[in-house]
PDB file of C-alpha atoms in Angstrom:
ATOM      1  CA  UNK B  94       0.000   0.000   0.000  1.00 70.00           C
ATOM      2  CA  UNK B  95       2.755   2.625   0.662  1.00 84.00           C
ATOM      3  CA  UNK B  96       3.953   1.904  -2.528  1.00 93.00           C
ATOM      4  CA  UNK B  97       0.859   2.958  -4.334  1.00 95.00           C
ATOM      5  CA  UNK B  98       1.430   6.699  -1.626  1.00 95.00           C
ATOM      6  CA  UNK B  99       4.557   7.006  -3.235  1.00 96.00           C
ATOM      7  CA  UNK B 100       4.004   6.409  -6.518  1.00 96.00           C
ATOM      8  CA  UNK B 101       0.639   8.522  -6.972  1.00 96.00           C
ATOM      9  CA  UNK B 102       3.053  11.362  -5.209  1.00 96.00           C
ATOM     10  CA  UNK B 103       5.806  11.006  -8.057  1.00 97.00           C
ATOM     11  CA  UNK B 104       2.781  11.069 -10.587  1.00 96.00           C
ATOM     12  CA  UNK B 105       1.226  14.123  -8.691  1.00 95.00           C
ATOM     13  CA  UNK B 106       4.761  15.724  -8.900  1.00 96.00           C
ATOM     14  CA  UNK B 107       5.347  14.813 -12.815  1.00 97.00           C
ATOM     15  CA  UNK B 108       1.767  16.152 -13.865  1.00 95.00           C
ATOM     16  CA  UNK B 109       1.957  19.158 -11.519  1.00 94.00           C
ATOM     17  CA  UNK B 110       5.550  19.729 -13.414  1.00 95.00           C
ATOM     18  CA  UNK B 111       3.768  19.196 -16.662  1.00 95.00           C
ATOM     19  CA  UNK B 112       1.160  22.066 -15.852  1.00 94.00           C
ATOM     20  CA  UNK B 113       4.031  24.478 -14.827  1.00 94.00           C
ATOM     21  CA  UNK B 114       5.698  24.293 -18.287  1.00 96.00           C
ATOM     22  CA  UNK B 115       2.033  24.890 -19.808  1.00 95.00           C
ATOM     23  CA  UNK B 116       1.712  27.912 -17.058  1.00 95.00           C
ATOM     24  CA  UNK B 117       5.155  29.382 -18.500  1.00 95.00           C
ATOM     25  CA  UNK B 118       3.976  28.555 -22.170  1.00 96.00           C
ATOM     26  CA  UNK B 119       0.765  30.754 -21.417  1.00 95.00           C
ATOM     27  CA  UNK B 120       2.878  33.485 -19.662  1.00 95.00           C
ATOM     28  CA  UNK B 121       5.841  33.158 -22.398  1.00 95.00           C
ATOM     29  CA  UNK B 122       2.615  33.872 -24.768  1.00 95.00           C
ATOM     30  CA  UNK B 123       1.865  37.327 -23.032  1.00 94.00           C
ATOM     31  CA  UNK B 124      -1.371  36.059 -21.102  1.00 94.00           C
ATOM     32  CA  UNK B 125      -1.889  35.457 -17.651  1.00 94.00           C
ATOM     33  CA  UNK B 126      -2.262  32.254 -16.173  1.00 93.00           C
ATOM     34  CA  UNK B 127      -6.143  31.484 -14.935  1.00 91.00           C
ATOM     35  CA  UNK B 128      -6.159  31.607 -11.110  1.00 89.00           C
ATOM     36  CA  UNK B 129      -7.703  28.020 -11.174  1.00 89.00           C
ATOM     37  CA  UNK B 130      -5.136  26.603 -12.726  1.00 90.00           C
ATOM     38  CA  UNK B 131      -2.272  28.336 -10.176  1.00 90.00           C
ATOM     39  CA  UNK B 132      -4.421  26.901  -7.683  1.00 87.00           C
ATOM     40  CA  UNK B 133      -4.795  23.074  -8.673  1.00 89.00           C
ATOM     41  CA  UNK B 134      -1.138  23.284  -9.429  1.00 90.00           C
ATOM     42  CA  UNK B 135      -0.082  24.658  -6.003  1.00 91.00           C
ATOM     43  CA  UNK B 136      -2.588  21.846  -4.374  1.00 92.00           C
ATOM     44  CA  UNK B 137      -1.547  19.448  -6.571  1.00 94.00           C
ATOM     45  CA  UNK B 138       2.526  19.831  -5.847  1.00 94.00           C
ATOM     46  CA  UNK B 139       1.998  20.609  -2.241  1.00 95.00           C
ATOM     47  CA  UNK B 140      -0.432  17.260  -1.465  1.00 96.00           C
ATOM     48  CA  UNK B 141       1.679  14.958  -3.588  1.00 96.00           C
ATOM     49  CA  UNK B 142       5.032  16.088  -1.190  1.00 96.00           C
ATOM     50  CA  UNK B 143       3.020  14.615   1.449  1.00 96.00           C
ATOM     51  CA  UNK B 144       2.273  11.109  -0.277  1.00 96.00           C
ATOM     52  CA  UNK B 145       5.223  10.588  -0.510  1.00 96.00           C
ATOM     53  CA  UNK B 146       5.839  11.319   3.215  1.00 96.00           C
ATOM     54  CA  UNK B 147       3.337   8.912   3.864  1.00 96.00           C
ATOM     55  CA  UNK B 148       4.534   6.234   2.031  1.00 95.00           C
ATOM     56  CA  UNK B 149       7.519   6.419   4.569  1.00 95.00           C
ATOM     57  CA  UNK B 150       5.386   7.424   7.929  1.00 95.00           C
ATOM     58  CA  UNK B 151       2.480   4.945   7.373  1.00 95.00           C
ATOM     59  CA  UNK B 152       5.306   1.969   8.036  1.00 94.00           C
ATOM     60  CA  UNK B 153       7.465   3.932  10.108  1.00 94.00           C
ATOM     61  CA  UNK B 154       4.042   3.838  12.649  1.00 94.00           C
ATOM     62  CA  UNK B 155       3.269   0.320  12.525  1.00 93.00           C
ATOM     63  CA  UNK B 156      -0.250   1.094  10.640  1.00 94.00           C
ATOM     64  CA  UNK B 157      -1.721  -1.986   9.220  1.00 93.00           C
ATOM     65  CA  UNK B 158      -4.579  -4.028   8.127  1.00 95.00           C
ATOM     66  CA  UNK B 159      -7.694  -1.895   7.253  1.00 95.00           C
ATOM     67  CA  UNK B 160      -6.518   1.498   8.901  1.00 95.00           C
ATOM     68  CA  UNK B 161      -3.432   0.977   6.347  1.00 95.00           C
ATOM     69  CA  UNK B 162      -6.105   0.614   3.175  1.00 96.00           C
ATOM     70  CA  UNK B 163      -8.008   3.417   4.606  1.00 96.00           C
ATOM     71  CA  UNK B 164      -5.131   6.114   5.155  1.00 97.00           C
ATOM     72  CA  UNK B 165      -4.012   5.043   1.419  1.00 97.00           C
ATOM     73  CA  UNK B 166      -7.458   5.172  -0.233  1.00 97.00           C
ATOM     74  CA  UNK B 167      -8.706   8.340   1.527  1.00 97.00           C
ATOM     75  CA  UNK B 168      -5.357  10.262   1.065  1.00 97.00           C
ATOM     76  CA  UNK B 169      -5.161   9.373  -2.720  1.00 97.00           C
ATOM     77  CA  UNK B 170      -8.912   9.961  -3.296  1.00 97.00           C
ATOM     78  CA  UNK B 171      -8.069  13.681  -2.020  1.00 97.00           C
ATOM     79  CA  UNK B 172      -4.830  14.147  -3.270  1.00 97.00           C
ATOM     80  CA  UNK B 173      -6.631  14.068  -6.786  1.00 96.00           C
ATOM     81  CA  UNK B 174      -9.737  14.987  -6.312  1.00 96.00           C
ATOM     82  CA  UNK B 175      -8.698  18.794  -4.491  1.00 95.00           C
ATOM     83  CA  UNK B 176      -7.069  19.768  -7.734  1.00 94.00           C
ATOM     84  CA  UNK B 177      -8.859  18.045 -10.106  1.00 94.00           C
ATOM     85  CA  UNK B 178     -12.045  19.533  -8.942  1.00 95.00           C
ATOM     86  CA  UNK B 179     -10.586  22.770  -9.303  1.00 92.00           C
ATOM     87  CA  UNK B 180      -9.879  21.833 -13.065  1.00 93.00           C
ATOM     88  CA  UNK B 181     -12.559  20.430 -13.723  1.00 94.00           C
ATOM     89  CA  UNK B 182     -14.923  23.080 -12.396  1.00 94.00           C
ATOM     90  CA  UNK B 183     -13.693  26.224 -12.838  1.00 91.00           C
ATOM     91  CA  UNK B 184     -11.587  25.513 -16.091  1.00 90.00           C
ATOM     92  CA  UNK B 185     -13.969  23.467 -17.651  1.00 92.00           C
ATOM     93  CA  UNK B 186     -16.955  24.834 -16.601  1.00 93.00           C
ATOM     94  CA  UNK B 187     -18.168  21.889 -14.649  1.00 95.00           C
ATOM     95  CA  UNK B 188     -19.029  23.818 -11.586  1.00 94.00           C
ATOM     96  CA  UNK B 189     -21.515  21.256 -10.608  1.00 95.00           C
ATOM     97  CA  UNK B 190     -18.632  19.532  -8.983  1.00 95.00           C
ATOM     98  CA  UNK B 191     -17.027  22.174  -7.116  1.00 95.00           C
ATOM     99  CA  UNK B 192     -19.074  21.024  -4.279  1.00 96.00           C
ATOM    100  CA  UNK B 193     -17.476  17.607  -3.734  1.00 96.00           C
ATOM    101  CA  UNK B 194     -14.088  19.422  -2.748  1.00 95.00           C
ATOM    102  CA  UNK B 195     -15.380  19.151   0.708  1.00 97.00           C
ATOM    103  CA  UNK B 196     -15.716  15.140   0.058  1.00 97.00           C
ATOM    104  CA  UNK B 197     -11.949  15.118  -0.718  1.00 97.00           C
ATOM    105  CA  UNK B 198     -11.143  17.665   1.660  1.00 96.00           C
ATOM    106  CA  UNK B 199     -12.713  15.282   4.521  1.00 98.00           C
ATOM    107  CA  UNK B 200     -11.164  12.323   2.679  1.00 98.00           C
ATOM    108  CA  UNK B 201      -7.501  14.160   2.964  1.00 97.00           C
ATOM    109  CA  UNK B 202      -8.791  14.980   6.839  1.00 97.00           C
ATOM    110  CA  UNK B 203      -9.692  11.840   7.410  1.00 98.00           C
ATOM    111  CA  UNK B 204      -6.277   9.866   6.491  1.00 97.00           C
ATOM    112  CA  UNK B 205      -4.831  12.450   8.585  1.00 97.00           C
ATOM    113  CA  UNK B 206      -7.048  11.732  11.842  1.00 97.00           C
ATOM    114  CA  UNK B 207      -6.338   7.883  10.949  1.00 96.00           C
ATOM    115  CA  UNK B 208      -2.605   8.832  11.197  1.00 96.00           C
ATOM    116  CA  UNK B 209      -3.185  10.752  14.270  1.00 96.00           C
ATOM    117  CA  UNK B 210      -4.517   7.913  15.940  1.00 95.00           C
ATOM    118  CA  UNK B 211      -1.827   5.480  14.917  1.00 94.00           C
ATOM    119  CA  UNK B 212       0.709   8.183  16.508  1.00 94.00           C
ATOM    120  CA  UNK B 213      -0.696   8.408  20.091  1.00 95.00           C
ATOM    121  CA  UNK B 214      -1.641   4.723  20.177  1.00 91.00           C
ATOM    122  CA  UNK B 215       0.749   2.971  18.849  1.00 85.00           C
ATOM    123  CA  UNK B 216       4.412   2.405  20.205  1.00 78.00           C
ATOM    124  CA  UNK B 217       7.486   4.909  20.663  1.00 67.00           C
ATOM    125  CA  UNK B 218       9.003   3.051  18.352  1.00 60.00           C
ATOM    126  CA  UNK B 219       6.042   1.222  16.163  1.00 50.00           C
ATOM    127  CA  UNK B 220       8.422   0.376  13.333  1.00 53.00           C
ATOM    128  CA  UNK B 221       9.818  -2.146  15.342  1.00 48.00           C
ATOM    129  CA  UNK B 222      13.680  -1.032  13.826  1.00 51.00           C
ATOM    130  CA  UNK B 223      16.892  -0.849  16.270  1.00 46.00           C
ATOM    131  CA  UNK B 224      18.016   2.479  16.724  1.00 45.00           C
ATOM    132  CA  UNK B 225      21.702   0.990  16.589  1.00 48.00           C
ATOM    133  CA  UNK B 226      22.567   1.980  20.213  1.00 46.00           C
ATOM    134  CA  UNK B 227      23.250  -0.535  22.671  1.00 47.00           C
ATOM    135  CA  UNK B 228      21.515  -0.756  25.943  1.00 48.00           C
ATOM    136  CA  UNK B 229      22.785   1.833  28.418  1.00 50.00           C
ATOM    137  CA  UNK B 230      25.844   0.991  30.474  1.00 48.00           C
ATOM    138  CA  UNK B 231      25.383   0.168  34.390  1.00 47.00           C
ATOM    139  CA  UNK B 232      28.352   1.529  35.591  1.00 41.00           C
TER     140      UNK B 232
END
């Protein structure tokens, strides 16, 4: 499952890439970039940094078995949807779906309550790995 964090961050990253070289093709063109599509670029770039992050944290906290699905499903589900709706609505006139932002806004809040709760229940060390110091000395 982190796997599937990580990659739809690097594929967040490559297509929010891709719409800053149209954004400098538009301003290299003497217009001005459309708000909406600053906006799902910034949200897309920003919320993809942090799938990848959780692609490392979700193992580094021991979360497994349906909260792991969850946290992955909920926090891809938003990490598209927030800027796609934004796309889709404003630039293409769709504005019939700006309302679901709130759906992947919860979604996004959601994986990050999940998270929350995997944080103050679980272990200090949930990931199980040695820290690579030895056990204090008794002298």
């Amino acid at each position: 499952m982190t796997k599937v964090l990580k990659a739809s961050g690097f594929l967040g990253l490559t297509v929010m890439m891709a719409v800053g070289m149209h954004q400098l093709a538009i301003v290299a063109g003497g217009d001005a970039v459309p708000a909406w599509m600053m906006g799902g670029h910034a949200h897309l770039g920003v919320i993809s940094i942090l799938a990848i992050v959780m692609g490392f944290a979700v193992p580094a906290l021991g979360v497994t078995g349906t909260l792991r699905t969850a946290v992955t499903g909920l926090f891809v589900a938003g990490q598209w949807g927030i800027p796609g709706v934004v796309w889709l609505g404003e630039g293409f006139g769709l504005t019939f779906l700006m309302p679901t932002g709130f759906l992947w806004g919860a979604a996004l809040i959601l994986s990050m309550l999940i998270m929350l709760y995997a944080t103050v229940t679980g272990d200090d060390d949930a990931s199980g790995a040695d820290s690579g110091l030895g056990a204090p000395a008794d002298d």
